[in-house]
mmCIF file of C-alpha atoms in Angstrom:
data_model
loop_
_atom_site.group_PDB
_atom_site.id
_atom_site.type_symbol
_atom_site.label_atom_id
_atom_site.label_comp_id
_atom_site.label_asym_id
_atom_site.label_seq_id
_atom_site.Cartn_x
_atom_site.Cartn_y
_atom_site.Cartn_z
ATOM 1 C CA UNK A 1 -15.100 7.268 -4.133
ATOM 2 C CA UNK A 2 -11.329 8.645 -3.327
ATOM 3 C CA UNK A 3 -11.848 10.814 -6.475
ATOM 4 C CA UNK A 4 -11.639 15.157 -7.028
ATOM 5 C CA UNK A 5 -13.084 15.914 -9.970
ATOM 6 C CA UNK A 6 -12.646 19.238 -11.816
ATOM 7 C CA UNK A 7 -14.214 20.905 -15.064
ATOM 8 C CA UNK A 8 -13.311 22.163 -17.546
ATOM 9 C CA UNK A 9 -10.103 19.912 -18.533
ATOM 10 C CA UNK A 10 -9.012 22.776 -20.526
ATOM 11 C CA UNK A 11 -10.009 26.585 -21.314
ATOM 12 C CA UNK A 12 -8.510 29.780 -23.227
ATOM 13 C CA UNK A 13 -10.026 32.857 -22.131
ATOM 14 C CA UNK A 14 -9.203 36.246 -23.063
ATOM 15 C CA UNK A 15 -8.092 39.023 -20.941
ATOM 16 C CA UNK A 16 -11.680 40.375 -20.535
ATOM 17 C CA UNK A 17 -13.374 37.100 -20.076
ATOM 18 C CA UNK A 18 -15.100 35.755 -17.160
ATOM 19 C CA UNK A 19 -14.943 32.339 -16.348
ATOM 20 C CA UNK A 20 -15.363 29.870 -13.530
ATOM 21 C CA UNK A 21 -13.415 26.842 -12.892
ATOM 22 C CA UNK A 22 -15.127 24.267 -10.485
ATOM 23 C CA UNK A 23 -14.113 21.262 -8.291
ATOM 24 C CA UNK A 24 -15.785 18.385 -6.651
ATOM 25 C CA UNK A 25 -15.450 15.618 -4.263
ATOM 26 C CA UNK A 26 -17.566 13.314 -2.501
ATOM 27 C CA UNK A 27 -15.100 11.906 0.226
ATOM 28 C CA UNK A 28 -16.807 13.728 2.896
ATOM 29 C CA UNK A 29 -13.615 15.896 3.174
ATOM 30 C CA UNK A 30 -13.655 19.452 4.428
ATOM 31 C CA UNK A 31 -10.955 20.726 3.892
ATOM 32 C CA UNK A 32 -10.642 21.967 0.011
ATOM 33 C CA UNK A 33 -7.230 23.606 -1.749
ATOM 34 C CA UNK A 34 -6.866 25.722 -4.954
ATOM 35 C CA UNK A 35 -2.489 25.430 -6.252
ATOM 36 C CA UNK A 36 -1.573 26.864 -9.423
ATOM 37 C CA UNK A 37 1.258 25.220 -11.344
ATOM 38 C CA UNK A 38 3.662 25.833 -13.730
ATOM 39 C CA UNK A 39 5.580 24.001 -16.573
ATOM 40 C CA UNK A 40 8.335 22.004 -14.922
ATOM 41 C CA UNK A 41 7.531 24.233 -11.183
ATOM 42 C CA UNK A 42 6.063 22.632 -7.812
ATOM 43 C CA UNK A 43 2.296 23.189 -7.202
ATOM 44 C CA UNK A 44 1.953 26.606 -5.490
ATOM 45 C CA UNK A 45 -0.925 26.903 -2.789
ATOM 46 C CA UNK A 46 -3.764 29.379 -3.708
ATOM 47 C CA UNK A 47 -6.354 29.091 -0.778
ATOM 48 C CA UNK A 48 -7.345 26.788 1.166
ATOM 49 C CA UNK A 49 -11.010 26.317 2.445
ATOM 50 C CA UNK A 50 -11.801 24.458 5.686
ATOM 51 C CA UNK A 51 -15.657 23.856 6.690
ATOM 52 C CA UNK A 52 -16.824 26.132 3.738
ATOM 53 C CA UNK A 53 -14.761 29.555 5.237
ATOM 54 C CA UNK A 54 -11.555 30.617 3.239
ATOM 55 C CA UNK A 55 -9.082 29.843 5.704
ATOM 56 C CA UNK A 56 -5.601 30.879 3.810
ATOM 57 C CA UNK A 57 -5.246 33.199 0.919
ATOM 58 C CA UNK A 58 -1.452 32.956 -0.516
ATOM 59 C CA UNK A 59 -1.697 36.621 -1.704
ATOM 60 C CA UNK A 60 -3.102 36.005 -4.566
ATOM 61 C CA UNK A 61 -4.683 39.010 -6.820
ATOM 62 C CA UNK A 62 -7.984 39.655 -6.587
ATOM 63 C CA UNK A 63 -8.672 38.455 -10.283
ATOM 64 C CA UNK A 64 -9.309 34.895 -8.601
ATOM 65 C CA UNK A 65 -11.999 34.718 -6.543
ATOM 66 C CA UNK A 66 -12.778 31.406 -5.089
ATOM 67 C CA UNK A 67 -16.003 30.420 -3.678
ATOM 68 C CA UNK A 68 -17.017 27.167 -1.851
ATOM 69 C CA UNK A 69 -20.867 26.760 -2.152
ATOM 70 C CA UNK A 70 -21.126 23.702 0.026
ATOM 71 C CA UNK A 71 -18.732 20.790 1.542
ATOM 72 C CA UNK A 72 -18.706 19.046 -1.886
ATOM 73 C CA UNK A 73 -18.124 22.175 -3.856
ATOM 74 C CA UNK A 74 -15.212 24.524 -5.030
ATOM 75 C CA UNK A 75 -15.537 27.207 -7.950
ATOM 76 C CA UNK A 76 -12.573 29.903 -8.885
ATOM 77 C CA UNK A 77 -13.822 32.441 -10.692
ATOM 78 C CA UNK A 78 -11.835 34.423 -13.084
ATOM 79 C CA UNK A 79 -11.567 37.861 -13.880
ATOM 80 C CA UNK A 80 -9.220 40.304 -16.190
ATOM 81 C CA UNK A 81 -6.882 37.437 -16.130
ATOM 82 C CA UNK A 82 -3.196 38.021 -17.457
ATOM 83 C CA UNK A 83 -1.422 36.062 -20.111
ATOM 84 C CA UNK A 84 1.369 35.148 -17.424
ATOM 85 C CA UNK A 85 -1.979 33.686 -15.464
ATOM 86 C CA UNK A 86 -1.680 30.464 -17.734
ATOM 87 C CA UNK A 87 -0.720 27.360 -16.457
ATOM 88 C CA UNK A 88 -2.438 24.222 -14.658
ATOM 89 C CA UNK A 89 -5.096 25.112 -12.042
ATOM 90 C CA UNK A 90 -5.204 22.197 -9.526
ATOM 91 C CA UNK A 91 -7.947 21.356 -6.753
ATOM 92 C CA UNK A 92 -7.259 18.951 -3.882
ATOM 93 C CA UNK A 93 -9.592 18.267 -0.502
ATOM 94 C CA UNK A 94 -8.589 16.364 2.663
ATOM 95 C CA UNK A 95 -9.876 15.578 5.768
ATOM 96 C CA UNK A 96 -10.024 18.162 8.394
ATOM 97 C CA UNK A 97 -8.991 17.762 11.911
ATOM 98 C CA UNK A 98 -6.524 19.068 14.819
ATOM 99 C CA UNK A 99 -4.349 15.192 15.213
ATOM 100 C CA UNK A 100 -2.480 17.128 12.491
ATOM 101 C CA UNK A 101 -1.974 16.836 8.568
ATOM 102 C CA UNK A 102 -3.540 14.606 6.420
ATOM 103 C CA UNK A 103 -2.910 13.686 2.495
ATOM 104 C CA UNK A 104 -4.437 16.064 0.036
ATOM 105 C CA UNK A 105 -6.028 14.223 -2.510
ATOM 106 C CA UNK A 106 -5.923 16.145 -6.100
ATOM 107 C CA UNK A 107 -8.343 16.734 -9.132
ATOM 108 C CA UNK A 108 -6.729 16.366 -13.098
ATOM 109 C CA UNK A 109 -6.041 19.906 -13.140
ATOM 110 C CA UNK A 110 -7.576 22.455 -15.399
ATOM 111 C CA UNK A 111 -5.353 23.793 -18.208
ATOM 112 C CA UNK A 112 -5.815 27.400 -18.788
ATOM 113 C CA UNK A 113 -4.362 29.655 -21.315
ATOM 114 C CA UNK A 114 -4.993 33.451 -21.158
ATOM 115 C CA UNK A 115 -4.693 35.127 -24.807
ATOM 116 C CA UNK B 1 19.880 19.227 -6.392
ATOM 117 C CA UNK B 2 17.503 22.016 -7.371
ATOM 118 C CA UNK B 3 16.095 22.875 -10.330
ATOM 119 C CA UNK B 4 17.325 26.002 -12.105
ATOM 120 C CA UNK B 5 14.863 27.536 -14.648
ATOM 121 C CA UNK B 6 13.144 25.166 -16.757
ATOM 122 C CA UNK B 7 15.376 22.315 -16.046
ATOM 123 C CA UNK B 8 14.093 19.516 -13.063
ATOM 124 C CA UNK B 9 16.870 17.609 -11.447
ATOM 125 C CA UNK B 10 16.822 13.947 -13.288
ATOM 126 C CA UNK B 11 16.964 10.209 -12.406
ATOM 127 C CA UNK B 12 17.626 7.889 -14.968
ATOM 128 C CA UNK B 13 17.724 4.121 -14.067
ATOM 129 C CA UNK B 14 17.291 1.012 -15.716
ATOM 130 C CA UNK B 15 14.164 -1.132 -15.455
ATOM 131 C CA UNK B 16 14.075 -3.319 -12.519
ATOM 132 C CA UNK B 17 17.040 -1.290 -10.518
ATOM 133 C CA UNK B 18 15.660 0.498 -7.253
ATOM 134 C CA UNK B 19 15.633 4.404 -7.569
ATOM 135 C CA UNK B 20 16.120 6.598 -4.968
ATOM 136 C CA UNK B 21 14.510 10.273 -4.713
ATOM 137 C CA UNK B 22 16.058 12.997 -2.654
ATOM 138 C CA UNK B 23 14.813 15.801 -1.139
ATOM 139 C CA UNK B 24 16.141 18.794 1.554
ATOM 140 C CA UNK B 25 13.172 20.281 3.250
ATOM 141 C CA UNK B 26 13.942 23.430 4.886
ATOM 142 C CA UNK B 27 11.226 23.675 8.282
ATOM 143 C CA UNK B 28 12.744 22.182 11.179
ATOM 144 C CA UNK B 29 9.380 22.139 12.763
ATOM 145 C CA UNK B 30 7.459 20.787 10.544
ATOM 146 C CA UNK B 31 6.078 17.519 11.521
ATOM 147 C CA UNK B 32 4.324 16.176 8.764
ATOM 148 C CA UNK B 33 6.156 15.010 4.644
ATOM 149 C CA UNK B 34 4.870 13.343 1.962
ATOM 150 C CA UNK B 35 5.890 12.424 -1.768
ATOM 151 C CA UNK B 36 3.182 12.858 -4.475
ATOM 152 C CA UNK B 37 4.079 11.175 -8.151
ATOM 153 C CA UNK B 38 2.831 13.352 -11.241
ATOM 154 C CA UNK B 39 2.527 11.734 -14.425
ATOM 155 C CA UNK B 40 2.466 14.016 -17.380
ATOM 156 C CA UNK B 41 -0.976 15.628 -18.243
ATOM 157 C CA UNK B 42 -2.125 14.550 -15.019
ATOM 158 C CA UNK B 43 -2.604 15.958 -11.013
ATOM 159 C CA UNK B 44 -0.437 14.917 -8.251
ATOM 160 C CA UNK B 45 -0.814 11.559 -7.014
ATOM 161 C CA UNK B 46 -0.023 10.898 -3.489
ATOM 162 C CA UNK B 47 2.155 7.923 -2.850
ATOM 163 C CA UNK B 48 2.814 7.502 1.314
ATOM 164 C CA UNK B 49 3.334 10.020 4.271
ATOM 165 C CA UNK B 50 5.694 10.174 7.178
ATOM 166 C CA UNK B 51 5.081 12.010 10.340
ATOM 167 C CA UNK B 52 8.034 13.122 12.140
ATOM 168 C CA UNK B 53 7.982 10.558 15.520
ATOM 169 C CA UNK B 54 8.896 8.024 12.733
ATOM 170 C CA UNK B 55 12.079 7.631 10.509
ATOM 171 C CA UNK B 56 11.129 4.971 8.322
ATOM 172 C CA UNK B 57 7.944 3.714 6.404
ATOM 173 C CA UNK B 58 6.849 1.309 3.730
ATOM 174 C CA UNK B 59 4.665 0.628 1.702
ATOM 175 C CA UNK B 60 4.096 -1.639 -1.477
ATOM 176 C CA UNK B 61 6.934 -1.239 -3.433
ATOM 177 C CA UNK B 62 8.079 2.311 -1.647
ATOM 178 C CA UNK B 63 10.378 3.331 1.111
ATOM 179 C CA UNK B 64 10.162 6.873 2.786
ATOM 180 C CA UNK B 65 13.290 7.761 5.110
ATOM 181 C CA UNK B 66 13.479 10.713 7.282
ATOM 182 C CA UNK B 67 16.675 12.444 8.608
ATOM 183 C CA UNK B 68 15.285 14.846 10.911
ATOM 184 C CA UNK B 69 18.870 15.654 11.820
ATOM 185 C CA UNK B 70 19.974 16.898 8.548
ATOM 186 C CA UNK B 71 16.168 17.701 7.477
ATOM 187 C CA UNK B 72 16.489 15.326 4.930
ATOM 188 C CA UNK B 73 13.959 13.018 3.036
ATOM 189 C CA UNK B 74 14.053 10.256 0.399
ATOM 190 C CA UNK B 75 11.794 7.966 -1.190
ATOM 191 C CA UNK B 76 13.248 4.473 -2.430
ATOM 192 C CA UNK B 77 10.817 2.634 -5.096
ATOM 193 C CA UNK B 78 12.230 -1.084 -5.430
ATOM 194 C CA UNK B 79 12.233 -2.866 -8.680
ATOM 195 C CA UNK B 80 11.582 0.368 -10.574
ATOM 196 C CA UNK B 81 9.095 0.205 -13.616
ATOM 197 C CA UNK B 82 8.482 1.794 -16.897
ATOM 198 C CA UNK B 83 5.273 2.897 -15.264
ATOM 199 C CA UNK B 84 7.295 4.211 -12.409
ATOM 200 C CA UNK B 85 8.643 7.536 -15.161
ATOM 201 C CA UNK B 86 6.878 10.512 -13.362
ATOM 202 C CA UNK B 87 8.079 13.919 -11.692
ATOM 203 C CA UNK B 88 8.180 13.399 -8.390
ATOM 204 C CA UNK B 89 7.538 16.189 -5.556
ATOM 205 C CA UNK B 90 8.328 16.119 -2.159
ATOM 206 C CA UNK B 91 6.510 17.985 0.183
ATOM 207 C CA UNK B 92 6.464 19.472 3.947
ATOM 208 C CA UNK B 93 3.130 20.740 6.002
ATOM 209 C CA UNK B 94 3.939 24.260 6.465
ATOM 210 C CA UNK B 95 5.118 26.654 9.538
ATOM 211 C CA UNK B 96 3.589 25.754 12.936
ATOM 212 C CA UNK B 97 3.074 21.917 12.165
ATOM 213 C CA UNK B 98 -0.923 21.392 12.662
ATOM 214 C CA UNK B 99 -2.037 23.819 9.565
ATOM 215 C CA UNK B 100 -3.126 22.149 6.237
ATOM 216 C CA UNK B 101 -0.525 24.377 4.304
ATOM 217 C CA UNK B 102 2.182 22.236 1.967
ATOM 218 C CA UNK B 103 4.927 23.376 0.708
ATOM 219 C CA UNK B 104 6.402 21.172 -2.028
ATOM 220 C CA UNK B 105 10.138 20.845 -3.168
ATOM 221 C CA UNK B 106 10.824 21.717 -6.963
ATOM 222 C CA UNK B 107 10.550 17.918 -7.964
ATOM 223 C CA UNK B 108 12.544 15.627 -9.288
ATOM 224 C CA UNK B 109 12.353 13.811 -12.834
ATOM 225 C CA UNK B 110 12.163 9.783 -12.575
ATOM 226 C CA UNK B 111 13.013 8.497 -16.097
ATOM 227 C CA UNK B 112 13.002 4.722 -16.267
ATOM 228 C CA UNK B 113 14.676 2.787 -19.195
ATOM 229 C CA UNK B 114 13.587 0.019 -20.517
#
């Protein structure tokens, strides 16, 4: 199974909504990545989890919140979210190790649109 | 080139040609490249790697060069197909070599013609 999976596919959310966006993979991977993306832009890296501790945190305002329940497992929970939050929330995993990089493997997206 | 605003760089090539993708990374030490292909509606797909001890690899129907010298990286596709019309991203692992940061380049449109 070489496949992330991530629900919803889509969501609109208002600005005082909560909502959680979640991520899976069963590739025995531990190393798991949040990237936002924009219309026509590169991915941009969120955070990156390696074994289950949030390793790298781009800056990003506190109205994500990731969490990473187990090895499988990756949730981003949203909070007072702004409109210029929309765009296409991307997971990826890879494996984990110090030899050096290894290719990130990425999830459909999910589309979100703050009204 | 780069992008500017809303607009990706594009590649337009007939069916069959071979297309080649560009792309100026800007780490000198980074040690690790790879080119994901994104098909609309859809997450990046990953396509082949290169570490940096090599300048050349292949795969099925792909070519990835790397010009350490100029920090310069391209990806040939041979025979190029309808199927092949995608943005295309290049990316480098981030400062320090060994971290599992990438930082992508701003893409380049692939439009094939049939």
């Amino acid at each position: 199974d070489t496949e992330v999976t991530q629900t919803p596919k889509h969501l609109v959310m208002g600005m005082t909504n909560k909502k959680s966006l979640k991520c899976e993979q069963h590739m025995g991977h531990r190393a798991m990545y949040w990237y936002k993306q924009k219309a026509k832009k590169p991915p941009e890296l969120m955070f990156v989890y390696s074994y289950e501790k949030l390793s790298i945190n781009e800056s990003v305002p506190s109205r994500f919140s990731p969490e990473c329940p187990n090895s499988s497992l990756l949730n981003l929970h949203l909070h007072a979210l702004q409109p210029e939050d929309s765009a296409l929330y991307l997971c990826a995993s890879s494996q984990e190790g110090l030899a050096g990089n290894y290719e990130q493997y990425f999830g459909p997206g999910t589309r979100l649109t703050v009204t | 080139g780069e992008s500017v605003g809303l607009h990706l760089p594009t590649l337009s090539v007939q069916e069959g040609d071979n297309s080649i993708i560009n792309c100026a990374y800007s780490n000198s030490a980074s040690d690790y490249f790879i080119w994901y292909k994104q098909e609309s509606g859809k997450g990046p797909q990953f396509i082949i790697d290169i570490r940096s001890n090599m300048d050349k690899r292949q795969g099925q129907r792909v070519t990835v060069l790397l010009n350490k010298t100029v920090k310069h990286l391209s990806l040939q596709i041979a025979a190029t197909q309808p199927g092949d019309s995608a943005v295309y991203f290049c990316a480098e692992n981030g400062p320090g070599g060994a971290t599992n940061k990438l930082i992508f380049g701003t893409g380049t449109l692939l439009a094939v013609q049939p």
